[in-house]
CSV table of C-alpha atoms in Angstrom, one decimal:
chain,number,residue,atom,x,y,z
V,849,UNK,CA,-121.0,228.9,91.5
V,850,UNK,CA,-118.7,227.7,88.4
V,851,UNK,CA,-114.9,227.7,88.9
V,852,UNK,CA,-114.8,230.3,86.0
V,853,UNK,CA,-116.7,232.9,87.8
V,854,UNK,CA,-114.1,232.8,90.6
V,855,UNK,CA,-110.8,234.7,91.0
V,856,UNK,CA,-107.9,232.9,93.5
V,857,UNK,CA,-108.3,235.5,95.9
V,858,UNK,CA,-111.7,235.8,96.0
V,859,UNK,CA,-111.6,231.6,96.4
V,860,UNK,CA,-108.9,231.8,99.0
V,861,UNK,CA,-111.6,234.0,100.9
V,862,UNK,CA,-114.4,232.0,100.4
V,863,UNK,CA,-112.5,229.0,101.9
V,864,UNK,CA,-111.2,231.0,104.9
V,865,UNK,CA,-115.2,232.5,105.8
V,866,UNK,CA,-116.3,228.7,105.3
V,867,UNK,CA,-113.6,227.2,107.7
V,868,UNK,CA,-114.5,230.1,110.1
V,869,UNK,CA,-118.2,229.5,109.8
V,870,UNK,CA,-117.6,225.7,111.2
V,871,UNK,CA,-116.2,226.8,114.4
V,872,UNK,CA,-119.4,226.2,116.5
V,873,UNK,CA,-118.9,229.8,117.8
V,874,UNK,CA,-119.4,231.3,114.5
V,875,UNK,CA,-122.5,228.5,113.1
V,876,UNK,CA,-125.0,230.6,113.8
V,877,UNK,CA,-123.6,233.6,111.8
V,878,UNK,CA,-126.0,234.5,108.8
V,879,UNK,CA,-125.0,232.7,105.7
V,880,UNK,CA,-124.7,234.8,102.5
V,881,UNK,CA,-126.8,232.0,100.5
V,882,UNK,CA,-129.0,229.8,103.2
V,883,UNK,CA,-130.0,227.4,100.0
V,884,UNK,CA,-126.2,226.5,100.7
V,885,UNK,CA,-125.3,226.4,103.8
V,886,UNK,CA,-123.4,224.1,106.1
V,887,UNK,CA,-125.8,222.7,108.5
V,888,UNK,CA,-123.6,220.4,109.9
V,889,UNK,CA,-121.9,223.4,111.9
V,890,UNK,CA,-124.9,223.9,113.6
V,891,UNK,CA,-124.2,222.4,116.8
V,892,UNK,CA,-127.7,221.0,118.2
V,893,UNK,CA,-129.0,222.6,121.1
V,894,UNK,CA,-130.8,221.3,123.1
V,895,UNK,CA,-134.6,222.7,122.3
V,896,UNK,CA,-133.8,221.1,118.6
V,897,UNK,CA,-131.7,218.2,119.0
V,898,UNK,CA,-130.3,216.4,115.7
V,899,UNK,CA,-133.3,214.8,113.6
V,900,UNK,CA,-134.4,210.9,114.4
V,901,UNK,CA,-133.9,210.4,110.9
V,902,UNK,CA,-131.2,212.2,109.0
V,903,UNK,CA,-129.4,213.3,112.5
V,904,UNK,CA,-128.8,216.3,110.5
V,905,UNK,CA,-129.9,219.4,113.1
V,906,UNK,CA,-132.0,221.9,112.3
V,907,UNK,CA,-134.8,220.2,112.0
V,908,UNK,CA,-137.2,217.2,112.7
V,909,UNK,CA,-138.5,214.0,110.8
V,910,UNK,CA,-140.7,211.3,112.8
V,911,UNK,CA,-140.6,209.4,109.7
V,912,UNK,CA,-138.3,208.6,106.5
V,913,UNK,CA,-141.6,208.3,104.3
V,914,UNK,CA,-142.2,211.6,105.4
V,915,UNK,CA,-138.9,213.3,105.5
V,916,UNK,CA,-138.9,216.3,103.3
V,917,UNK,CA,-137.0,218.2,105.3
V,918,UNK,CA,-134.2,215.8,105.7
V,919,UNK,CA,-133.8,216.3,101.9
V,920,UNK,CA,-133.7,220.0,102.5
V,921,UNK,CA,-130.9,219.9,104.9
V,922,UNK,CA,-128.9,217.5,102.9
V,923,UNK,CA,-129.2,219.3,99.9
V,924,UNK,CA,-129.0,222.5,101.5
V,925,UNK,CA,-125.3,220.5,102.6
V,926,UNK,CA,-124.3,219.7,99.2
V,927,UNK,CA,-125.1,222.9,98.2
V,928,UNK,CA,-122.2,224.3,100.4
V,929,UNK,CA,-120.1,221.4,99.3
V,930,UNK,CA,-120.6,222.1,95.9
V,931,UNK,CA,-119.2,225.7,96.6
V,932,UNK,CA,-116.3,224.6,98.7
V,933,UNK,CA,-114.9,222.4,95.2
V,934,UNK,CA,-115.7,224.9,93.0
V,935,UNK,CA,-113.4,227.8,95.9
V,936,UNK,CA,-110.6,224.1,96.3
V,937,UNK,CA,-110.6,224.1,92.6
V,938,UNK,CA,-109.4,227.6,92.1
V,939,UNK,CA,-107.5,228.0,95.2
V,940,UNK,CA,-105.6,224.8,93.8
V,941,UNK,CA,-104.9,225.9,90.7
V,942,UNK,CA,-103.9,229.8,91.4
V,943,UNK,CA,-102.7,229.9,95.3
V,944,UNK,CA,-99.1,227.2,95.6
V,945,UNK,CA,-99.6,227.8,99.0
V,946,UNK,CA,-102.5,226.1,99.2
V,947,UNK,CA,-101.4,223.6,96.3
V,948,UNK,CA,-99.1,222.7,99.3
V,949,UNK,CA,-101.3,222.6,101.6
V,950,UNK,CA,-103.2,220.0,100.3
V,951,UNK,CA,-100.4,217.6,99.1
V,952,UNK,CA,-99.2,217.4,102.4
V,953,UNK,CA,-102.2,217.2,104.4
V,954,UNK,CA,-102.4,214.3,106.3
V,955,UNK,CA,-105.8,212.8,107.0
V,956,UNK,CA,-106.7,210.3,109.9
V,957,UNK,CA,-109.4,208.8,111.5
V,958,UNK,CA,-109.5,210.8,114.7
V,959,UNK,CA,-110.6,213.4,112.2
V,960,UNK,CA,-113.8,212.4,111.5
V,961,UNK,CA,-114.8,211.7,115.7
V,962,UNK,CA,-112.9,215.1,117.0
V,963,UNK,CA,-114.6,218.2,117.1
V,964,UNK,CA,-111.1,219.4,118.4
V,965,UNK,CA,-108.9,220.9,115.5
V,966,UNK,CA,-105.3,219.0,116.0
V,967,UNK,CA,-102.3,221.5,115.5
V,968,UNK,CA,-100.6,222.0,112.6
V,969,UNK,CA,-97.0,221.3,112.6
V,970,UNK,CA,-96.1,223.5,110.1
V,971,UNK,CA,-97.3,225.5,107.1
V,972,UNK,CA,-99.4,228.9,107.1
V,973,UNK,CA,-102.7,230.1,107.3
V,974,UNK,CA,-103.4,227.6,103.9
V,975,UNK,CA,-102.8,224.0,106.4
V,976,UNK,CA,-105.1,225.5,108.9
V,977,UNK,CA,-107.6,225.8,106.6
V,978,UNK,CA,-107.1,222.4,104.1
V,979,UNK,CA,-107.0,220.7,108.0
V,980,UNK,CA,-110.4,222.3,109.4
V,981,UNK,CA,-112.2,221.6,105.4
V,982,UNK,CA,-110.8,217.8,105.3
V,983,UNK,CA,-112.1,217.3,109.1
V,984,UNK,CA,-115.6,219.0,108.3
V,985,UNK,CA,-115.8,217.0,105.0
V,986,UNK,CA,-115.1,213.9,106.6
V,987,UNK,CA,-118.4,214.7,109.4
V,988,UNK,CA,-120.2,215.0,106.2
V,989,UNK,CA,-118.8,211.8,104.6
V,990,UNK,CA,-119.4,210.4,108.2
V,991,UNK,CA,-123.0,211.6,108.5
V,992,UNK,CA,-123.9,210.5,104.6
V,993,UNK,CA,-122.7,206.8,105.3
V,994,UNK,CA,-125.2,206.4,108.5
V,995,UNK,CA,-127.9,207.1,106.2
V,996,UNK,CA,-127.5,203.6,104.3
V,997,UNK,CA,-131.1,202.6,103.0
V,998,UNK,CA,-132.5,205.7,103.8
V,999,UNK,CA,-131.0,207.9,101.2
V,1000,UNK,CA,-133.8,205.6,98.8
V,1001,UNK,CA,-136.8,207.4,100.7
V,1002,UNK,CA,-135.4,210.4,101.3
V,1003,UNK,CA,-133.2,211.5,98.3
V,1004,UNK,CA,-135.5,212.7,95.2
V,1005,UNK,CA,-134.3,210.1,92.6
V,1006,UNK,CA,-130.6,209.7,91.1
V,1007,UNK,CA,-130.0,213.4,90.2
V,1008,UNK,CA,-129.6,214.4,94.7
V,1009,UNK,CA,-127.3,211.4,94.3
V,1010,UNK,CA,-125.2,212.0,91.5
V,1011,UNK,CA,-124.9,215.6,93.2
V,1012,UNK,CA,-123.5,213.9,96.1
V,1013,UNK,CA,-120.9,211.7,94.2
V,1014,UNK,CA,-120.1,214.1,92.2
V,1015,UNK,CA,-118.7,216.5,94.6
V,1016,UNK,CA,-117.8,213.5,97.1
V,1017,UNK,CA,-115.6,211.9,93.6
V,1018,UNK,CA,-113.5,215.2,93.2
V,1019,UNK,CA,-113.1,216.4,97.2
V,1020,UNK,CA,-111.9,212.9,97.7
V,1021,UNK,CA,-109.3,213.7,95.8
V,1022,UNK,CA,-108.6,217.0,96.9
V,1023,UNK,CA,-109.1,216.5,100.8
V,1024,UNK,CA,-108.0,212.9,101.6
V,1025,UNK,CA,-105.6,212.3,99.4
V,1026,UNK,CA,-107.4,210.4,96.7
V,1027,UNK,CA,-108.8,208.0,99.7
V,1028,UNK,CA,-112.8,208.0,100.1
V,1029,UNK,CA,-114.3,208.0,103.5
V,1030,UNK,CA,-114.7,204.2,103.8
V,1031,UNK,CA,-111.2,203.5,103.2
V,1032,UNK,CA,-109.7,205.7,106.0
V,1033,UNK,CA,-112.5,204.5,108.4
V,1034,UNK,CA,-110.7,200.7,107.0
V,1035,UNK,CA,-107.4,201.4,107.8
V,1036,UNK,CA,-107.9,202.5,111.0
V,1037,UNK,CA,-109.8,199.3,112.2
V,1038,UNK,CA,-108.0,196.3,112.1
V,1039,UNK,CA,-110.8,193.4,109.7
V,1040,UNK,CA,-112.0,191.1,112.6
V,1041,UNK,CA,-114.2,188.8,110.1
């Protein structure tokens, strides 16, 4: 999906169906492309708990030499990433609500651990929705970082991750105010070295 094939409205609405699609309620609702799709809103049940080696559900890998299917998910992940920038892009451009919205978004840590949206103190229908996408991108960030060494075995060379910082380079900005994953987890630990 390219930013030029999108219209602010129709962007608007794709970020509204993917921030309802994340309440664990609504996961399981069919996804209008499942090549990109956001798995992470799957919650796990307990017949197919989150896989030993990705802890991405969905699926399971006994191995990371062996873990095709953790690629699959993850990619299948930034897939739907991919689409969220290219819906924040537009939205930020053509919609000042939203423009708004995310300038004075304010992220924390408790977002990334809370699967309990916090209230919005003001602003419309736009800071609900720049709140639940920062909270659900930070889960991803979150997720992505306990991979470490893995991401060598299960990534398919440099092009998965260049994907991945690609999208992770530009919704940094958008999402968490210019601030990357690592540095919000940082500044809400105190350094005990």
């Amino acid at each position: 999906m390219s930013e030029s094939d999108i219209n602010p409205d129709q962007a608007f609405t794709f970020l509204r169906n993917a921030v309802r699609a994340m309440i664990p309620s609504n996961a399981g609702s069919p996804v209008p492309n499942p090549n990109r799709a956001n798995l992470l809103a799957q919650s796990p049940r307990a017949s197919h708990p989150r896989c030993r080696v990705c802890a991405w559900p969905g699926h399971q890998s006994n191995n990371v030499h062996k873990a095709s299917a953790c690629r699959d998910a993850i990619i299948t992940t930034i897939g739907f990433w991919e689409d969220v920038l290219a819906n924040v892009q537009v939205s930020y451009k053509g919609h000042l609500p939203f423009q708004m919205a995310i300038q004075e978004n304010k992220v924390t840590v408790n977002m990334i651990y809370s699967d309990a949206p916090k209230a919005i103190e003001s602003g419309g229908m736009e800071a609900v929705i720049v709140n639940r996408l920062a909270m659900n991108y930070l889960k991803f960030q979150r997720l992505w970082a306990s991979l470490g060494p893995k991401v060598s075995y299960i990534m398919e060379g440099d092009r998965d991750v260049i994907r991945y910082e690609n999208i992770t380079q530009a919704l940094n900005d958008y999402l968490l105010a210019k601030n990357s994953y690592e540095q919000i987890v940082m500044k809400a630990e105190p350094n005990t070295r």
